[in-house]
Amino acid sequence: MVMDMQASQESLELNGQKTIIKQKVLDFITQYGCSRAPDEAFDTLAKRIFAFQFEHNLPYRAYCMSKRVTPQTLTDWMQIPPMPVDGFKMLTLTSVPERDCEAVFTTSGTTHPGQRGRNFHPDLEVWDESMIVPFRHFIMPDRERIRIAVLSPAWDMNEHSSLSRYLTRAVEQCGEEGSSFFFHEDGLDFAGVERFLDVAVSDNAPVMLMGASSAYLYLLDYLDKQRKTYRLASDSRVFDTGGFKSTRTDMTVDDLYAAFARALGVDRSHCVNMYGMTELSSQIYDQNILSYYTDGSLNYSKETPSWVRSVFLDPATLAPVPDGEQGVIAHYDLANWNSCLAILTEDLGVRSSCGYTLNGRAKGAEARGCSITVDEVMAANA
């Protein structure tokens, strides 16, 4: 009986902390949006979330203690140890008990199908808000809605896919009448996309296509076989979620965007890439559509919303590198309030005054620091 009462009290305390943390993140998103938040505001909330995760996320706490970082020793948010993405495959990283989580997003598992990264969400209120605010800012700066064709599965087909959730929310919040998903149990609905494009040209209405790079490759091949090309209306756009996972290793991203211009009549200025990860609760965008409609310029570098900060680290030592120098990327995402707000990727990039560019994955010797960190995570949880 005493143990039951103690467990009940601990559950009440956790729920109270969870409610406060979640509301603070929502308030941060509302207050700062996609502008640069003051360093002090970001630092204060990052420390608050870290203390919450240190108390309740036991595998993460073990790792932080092995690095001798605690809420008491922390003086700056950049000292928060980033969890390597592989940790999300090997450990259960959640502050709220797994049984109390509304959603669990999993990685596609294409590299190691038996090991899928998992990101636990007690509910999706913060996730949904962190998705739609930057989407409207970076992708829809000129309009409230647009007709959308999605070349990937909807949320009801794959409830463990953060991308499916993302695309479904985009259509719900920003799609005009005629928007639809063209991916069914048997794959991509090529004929349906073709009809969508025919109607768009007939109406002379701007549209947006959304999908992974691989889906576009299949669509481009289909249109080529049909000997069909389009000149979509001005302000149409192509939204690419990345992920070349095909045998077309000879095609570059620039080649893909050139093909969009030829087949769809959408110029590079209106082709945009979204960089996201299952392990994150936020997305990062090319700025070219925003800059085009803001001042007529074309800024193709990526930028984060106010509640995400990306840090570039020496691949061997994981020490910060100066702007202009390539580093492996660590993301600090306040919307990741339940799992780990700091995540070490294996992606390489370079920051400039305009944003940053991605340069692929760290490999071999470049990934040595990441590998060492994974080993340290597992040793701390042995």
XYZ file of C-alpha atoms in Angstrom, residues 246-252:
7
model
C 17.261 4.040 -55.321
C 19.664 2.576 -57.839
C 19.977 5.951 -59.591
C 23.341 6.667 -57.996
C 24.335 8.687 -61.078
C 21.735 11.396 -60.357
C 22.584 14.368 -58.144
